[in-house]
C-alpha positions as YAML, in Angstrom:
chain: A
units: angstrom
residues:
- id: 1
  name: MET
  ca: [0.00, 0.00, 0.00]
- id: 2
  name: ASP
  ca: [1.16, 3.52, -0.81]
- id: 3
  name: LEU
  ca: [2.35, 5.32, 2.35]
- id: 4
  name: LEU
  ca: [-0.14, 8.18, 2.00]
- id: 5
  name: GLU
  ca: [-3.00, 5.68, 1.54]
- id: 6
  name: LEU
  ca: [-1.83, 3.82, 4.66]
- id: 7
  name: MET
  ca: [-1.87, 7.10, 6.61]
- id: 8
  name: LYS
  ca: [-5.36, 7.92, 5.35]
- id: 9
  name: LYS
  ca: [-6.76, 4.53, 6.39]
- id: 10
  name: ARG
  ca: [-5.13, 4.16, 9.83]
- id: 11
  name: ARG
  ca: [-7.39, 4.95, 12.78]
- id: 12
  name: SER
  ca: [-6.87, 5.31, 16.52]
- id: 13
  name: ILE
  ca: [-8.57, 2.28, 18.03]
- id: 14
  name: ARG
  ca: [-10.11, 2.28, 21.50]
- id: 15
  name: LYS
  ca: [-12.07, -1.01, 21.40]
- id: 16
  name: TYR
  ca: [-9.97, -4.19, 21.52]
- id: 17
  name: GLN
  ca: [-10.38, -7.94, 21.38]
- id: 18
  name: LYS
  ca: [-8.72, -9.97, 24.14]
- id: 19
  name: ARG
  ca: [-6.55, -11.71, 21.50]
- id: 20
  name: GLN
  ca: [-2.85, -10.97, 21.98]
- id: 21
  name: VAL
  ca: [-0.67, -9.71, 19.13]
- id: 22
  name: PRO
  ca: [2.03, -12.24, 18.16]
- id: 23
  name: ARG
  ca: [5.42, -11.34, 19.56]
- id: 24
  name: GLU
  ca: [7.09, -11.22, 16.13]
- id: 25
  name: LEU
  ca: [4.67, -8.48, 15.00]
- id: 26
  name: VAL
  ca: [5.16, -6.52, 18.23]
- id: 27
  name: ASP
  ca: [8.93, -6.72, 17.68]
- id: 28
  name: LYS
  ca: [8.56, -5.34, 14.12]
- id: 29
  name: ILE
  ca: [6.40, -2.48, 15.38]
- id: 30
  name: ALA
  ca: [8.96, -1.58, 18.05]
- id: 31
  name: GLU
  ca: [11.74, -1.79, 15.47]
- id: 32
  name: ALA
  ca: [9.87, 0.73, 13.30]
- id: 33
  name: GLY
  ca: [9.87, 3.05, 16.32]
- id: 34
  name: LEU
  ca: [13.62, 2.70, 16.73]
- id: 35
  name: TYR
  ca: [14.10, 3.94, 13.15]
- id: 36
  name: ALA
  ca: [12.10, 7.13, 13.70]
- id: 37
  name: PRO
  ca: [13.71, 10.51, 13.12]
- id: 38
  name: ASN
  ca: [15.34, 11.82, 16.29]
- id: 39
  name: ALA
  ca: [16.98, 15.09, 17.21]
- id: 40
  name: GLY
  ca: [20.59, 15.20, 16.07]
- id: 41
  name: GLY
  ca: [20.55, 11.43, 15.48]
- id: 42
  name: GLY
  ca: [21.25, 11.00, 19.21]
- id: 43
  name: GLN
  ca: [18.87, 8.04, 19.75]
- id: 44
  name: ARG
  ca: [18.15, 9.25, 23.30]
- id: 45
  name: SER
  ca: [14.78, 7.46, 23.61]
- id: 46
  name: MET
  ca: [13.93, 3.89, 24.52]
- id: 47
  name: ILE
  ca: [10.91, 1.61, 24.32]
- id: 48
  name: VAL
  ca: [9.71, -0.82, 26.99]
- id: 49
  name: THR
  ca: [7.17, -3.27, 25.58]
- id: 50
  name: ILE
  ca: [4.63, -4.88, 27.92]
- id: 51
  name: HIS
  ca: [3.43, -8.02, 26.11]
- id: 52
  name: ASN
  ca: [1.34, -9.20, 29.05]
- id: 53
  name: ALA
  ca: [-2.38, -8.30, 29.07]
- id: 54
  name: GLU
  ca: [-2.69, -8.43, 32.87]
- id: 55
  name: LEU
  ca: [0.25, -6.08, 33.42]
- id: 56
  name: THR
  ca: [-0.91, -3.83, 30.56]
- id: 57
  name: ALA
  ca: [-4.33, -3.53, 32.26]
- id: 58
  name: LYS
  ca: [-2.70, -2.66, 35.58]
- id: 59
  name: LEU
  ca: [-0.57, 0.03, 33.92]
- id: 60
  name: GLY
  ca: [-3.64, 1.27, 31.98]
- id: 61
  name: ARG
  ca: [-5.56, 1.77, 35.24]
- id: 62
  name: LEU
  ca: [-2.57, 3.60, 36.68]
- id: 63
  name: ASN
  ca: [-2.48, 5.80, 33.57]
- id: 64
  name: PHE
  ca: [-6.19, 6.58, 33.92]
- id: 65
  name: SER
  ca: [-5.71, 7.54, 37.57]
- id: 66
  name: THR
  ca: [-3.86, 10.68, 36.36]
- id: 67
  name: PHE
  ca: [-6.71, 11.76, 34.04]
- id: 68
  name: ASP
  ca: [-8.13, 15.16, 35.00]
- id: 69
  name: ARG
  ca: [-11.38, 16.09, 33.26]
- id: 70
  name: SER
  ca: [-11.10, 19.70, 34.46]
- id: 71
  name: LYS
  ca: [-8.23, 20.30, 32.02]
- id: 72
  name: LEU
  ca: [-10.10, 19.23, 28.89]
- id: 73
  name: LEU
  ca: [-10.30, 21.69, 26.01]
- id: 74
  name: GLY
  ca: [-12.68, 19.52, 23.98]
- id: 75
  name: SER
  ca: [-15.59, 17.39, 24.98]
- id: 76
  name: HIS
  ca: [-16.00, 14.76, 22.26]
- id: 77
  name: VAL
  ca: [-13.65, 12.46, 20.42]
- id: 78
  name: SER
  ca: [-15.67, 9.68, 18.79]
- id: 79
  name: ALA
  ca: [-19.01, 7.90, 19.00]
- id: 80
  name: GLU
  ca: [-17.55, 4.86, 17.18]
- id: 81
  name: GLN
  ca: [-14.40, 4.65, 19.31]
- id: 82
  name: PRO
  ca: [-15.18, 6.46, 22.60]
- id: 83
  name: SER
  ca: [-12.28, 7.83, 24.59]
- id: 84
  name: VAL
  ca: [-12.01, 8.52, 28.31]
- id: 85
  name: ILE
  ca: [-13.26, 11.99, 27.35]
- id: 86
  name: ASP
  ca: [-16.47, 10.55, 25.85]
- id: 87
  name: ASP
  ca: [-17.31, 7.75, 28.29]
- id: 88
  name: GLU
  ca: [-16.95, 8.24, 32.04]
- id: 89
  name: ARG
  ca: [-17.30, 4.46, 32.55]
- id: 90
  name: ILE
  ca: [-13.89, 3.80, 30.97]
- id: 91
  name: ARG
  ca: [-11.31, 3.24, 33.73]
- id: 92
  name: ASN
  ca: [-8.42, 1.79, 31.74]
- id: 93
  name: GLY
  ca: [-6.40, 4.44, 29.91]
- id: 94
  name: PHE
  ca: [-5.28, 1.72, 27.47]
- id: 95
  name: TYR
  ca: [-8.84, 0.61, 26.59]
- id: 96
  name: ASP
  ca: [-8.11, -3.04, 27.41]
- id: 97
  name: ALA
  ca: [-5.53, -3.39, 24.63]
- id: 98
  name: PRO
  ca: [-3.39, -6.46, 25.43]
- id: 99
  name: THR
  ca: [0.00, -4.85, 24.65]
- id: 100
  name: VAL
  ca: [1.50, -1.45, 25.40]
- id: 101
  name: CYS
  ca: [4.80, 0.05, 24.35]
- id: 102
  name: VAL
  ca: [6.10, 2.72, 26.69]
- id: 103
  name: ILE
  ca: [8.31, 5.36, 25.11]
- id: 104
  name: PHE
  ca: [10.84, 6.97, 27.43]
- id: 105
  name: GLY
  ca: [12.93, 10.04, 26.65]
- id: 106
  name: GLN
  ca: [16.06, 11.44, 28.25]
- id: 107
  name: ARG
  ca: [15.11, 13.76, 31.11]
- id: 108
  name: GLY
  ca: [15.95, 17.40, 30.45]
- id: 109
  name: PHE
  ca: [16.61, 16.92, 26.73]
- id: 110
  name: PRO
  ca: [14.67, 19.71, 24.99]
- id: 111
  name: PHE
  ca: [13.48, 17.51, 22.12]
- id: 112
  name: ASN
  ca: [12.44, 14.40, 24.08]
- id: 113
  name: VAL
  ca: [8.71, 14.92, 23.39]
- id: 114
  name: ALA
  ca: [9.27, 15.39, 19.65]
- id: 115
  name: ASP
  ca: [11.50, 12.30, 19.54]
- id: 116
  name: ALA
  ca: [8.91, 10.21, 21.42]
- id: 117
  name: PHE
  ca: [6.05, 11.18, 19.15]
- id: 118
  name: CYS
  ca: [8.11, 10.49, 16.03]
- id: 119
  name: ILE
  ca: [8.69, 7.00, 17.48]
- id: 120
  name: ALA
  ca: [4.98, 6.61, 18.22]
- id: 121
  name: GLU
  ca: [3.97, 7.71, 14.71]
- id: 122
  name: ASN
  ca: [6.34, 5.20, 13.09]
- id: 123
  name: MET
  ca: [4.95, 2.49, 15.36]
- id: 124
  name: VAL
  ca: [1.27, 3.10, 14.61]
- id: 125
  name: LEU
  ca: [1.95, 3.22, 10.88]
- id: 126
  name: GLU
  ca: [3.87, -0.07, 10.99]
- id: 127
  name: ALA
  ca: [1.13, -1.59, 13.15]
- id: 128
  name: HIS
  ca: [-1.52, -0.66, 10.59]
- id: 129
  name: ALA
  ca: [0.62, -2.05, 7.75]
- id: 130
  name: LEU
  ca: [0.80, -5.35, 9.69]
- id: 131
  name: GLY
  ca: [-2.96, -5.47, 10.41]
- id: 132
  name: VAL
  ca: [-2.57, -4.53, 14.08]
- id: 133
  name: ALA
  ca: [-4.77, -1.87, 15.68]
- id: 134
  name: SER
  ca: [-3.14, 0.89, 17.72]
- id: 135
  name: CYS
  ca: [-3.55, 4.20, 19.47]
- id: 136
  name: ILE
  ca: [-1.11, 6.76, 20.86]
- id: 137
  name: ILE
  ca: [-1.82, 7.57, 24.51]
- id: 138
  name: SER
  ca: [-0.48, 10.43, 26.55]
- id: 139
  name: ARG
  ca: [-0.15, 10.99, 30.34]
- id: 140
  name: ALA
  ca: [3.14, 9.06, 30.48]
- id: 141
  name: GLU
  ca: [4.90, 11.76, 32.51]
- id: 142
  name: GLU
  ca: [2.10, 11.72, 35.07]
- id: 143
  name: THR
  ca: [1.92, 7.91, 35.15]
- id: 144
  name: PHE
  ca: [5.62, 7.48, 35.90]
- id: 145
  name: ALA
  ca: [5.70, 10.33, 38.41]
- id: 146
  name: LEU
  ca: [3.47, 8.20, 40.67]
- id: 147
  name: PRO
  ca: [5.18, 5.89, 43.21]
- id: 148
  name: GLU
  ca: [3.79, 2.83, 41.38]
- id: 149
  name: GLY
  ca: [5.13, 4.17, 38.07]
- id: 150
  name: LYS
  ca: [8.57, 4.79, 39.56]
- id: 151
  name: ALA
  ca: [8.54, 1.23, 40.92]
- id: 152
  name: PHE
  ca: [7.75, -0.13, 37.44]
- id: 153
  name: MET
  ca: [10.65, 1.83, 35.96]
- id: 154
  name: GLU
  ca: [13.04, 0.45, 38.55]
- id: 155
  name: GLU
  ca: [11.73, -3.10, 38.07]
- id: 156
  name: TRP
  ca: [12.12, -2.80, 34.28]
- id: 157
  name: GLY
  ca: [15.65, -1.41, 34.51]
- id: 158
  name: VAL
  ca: [14.82, 1.97, 32.96]
- id: 159
  name: PRO
  ca: [17.71, 4.35, 33.72]
- id: 160
  name: GLU
  ca: [16.97, 7.15, 36.20]
- id: 161
  name: ASP
  ca: [17.73, 9.81, 33.58]
- id: 162
  name: MET
  ca: [14.73, 8.69, 31.51]
- id: 163
  name: GLU
  ca: [11.11, 9.81, 31.83]
- id: 164
  name: GLY
  ca: [7.87, 8.52, 30.32]
- id: 165
  name: LYS
  ca: [6.76, 10.45, 27.25]
- id: 166
  name: ALA
  ca: [4.08, 8.42, 25.43]
- id: 167
  name: PHE
  ca: [2.41, 5.05, 25.07]
- id: 168
  name: VAL
  ca: [1.44, 3.05, 21.98]
- id: 169
  name: ILE
  ca: [-1.25, 0.47, 22.66]
- id: 170
  name: LEU
  ca: [-1.54, -2.54, 20.36]
- id: 171
  name: GLY
  ca: [-4.14, -5.22, 19.73]
- id: 172
  name: TYR
  ca: [-6.89, -6.25, 17.34]
- id: 173
  name: HIS
  ca: [-9.90, -3.97, 16.96]
- id: 174
  name: GLU
  ca: [-13.28, -5.06, 18.27]
- id: 175
  name: GLY
  ca: [-16.31, -4.43, 16.04]
- id: 176
  name: ASP
  ca: [-16.44, -2.42, 12.84]
- id: 177
  name: TYR
  ca: [-13.36, -0.53, 11.75]
- id: 178
  name: PRO
  ca: [-14.05, 3.19, 12.23]
- id: 179
  name: GLN
  ca: [-14.42, 5.65, 9.38]
- id: 180
  name: GLY
  ca: [-12.22, 8.71, 9.12]
- id: 181
  name: LYS
  ca: [-13.41, 12.21, 9.88]
- id: 182
  name: PRO
  ca: [-13.47, 14.67, 6.99]
- id: 183
  name: ARG
  ca: [-10.41, 16.92, 6.95]
- id: 184
  name: LYS
  ca: [-11.05, 20.48, 8.08]
- id: 185
  name: LEU
  ca: [-10.45, 23.21, 5.54]
- id: 186
  name: CYS
  ca: [-7.81, 25.94, 5.82]
- id: 187
  name: ARG
  ca: [-5.23, 23.77, 7.59]
- id: 188
  name: ASN
  ca: [-2.64, 24.11, 4.85]
- id: 189
  name: ILE
  ca: [-1.62, 27.57, 3.70]
- id: 190
  name: VAL
  ca: [0.80, 27.78, 0.78]
- id: 191
  name: ILE
  ca: [2.83, 30.95, 0.25]
- id: 192
  name: ALA
  ca: [4.42, 31.02, -3.20]
...
């Protein structure tokens, strides 16, 4: 599939089957992340993959515990694929996806957020190309600032100079595949 067509067809998925993604596909998706553009070619980010649905759910509940509705700028994401913004009954920030990849960036590095989201974008595109559903999730900084998050980092051997930046959840979508929203006008201005 043409890359632009792949981008147009990929959707953020927030309804997942319990079926786990095969490890070899998860490894390819993480590898795509490792080849993302990064500031100065420094490769200062790392990925920790949780390929364990029970642990992913535990981390997803921890991630949700940092969610603060009072800071929302919008009030609706999707009727087809409701987010924590849309449905107050959702208590797992990872929407019950069986796998999560945690992207860490070097603390204090001014481009760690940009690097992390380049990694995440590569990962969700590779996931879609492989037939795996995905979604990029935020609140990583808040999740790993909690005592439980810090304990996970220590248990996983994440260096102390790293901090959580983003999550990529992976699984197989439940139900119909969502349709894309029409693109808003006036988002590309060309000056010749």
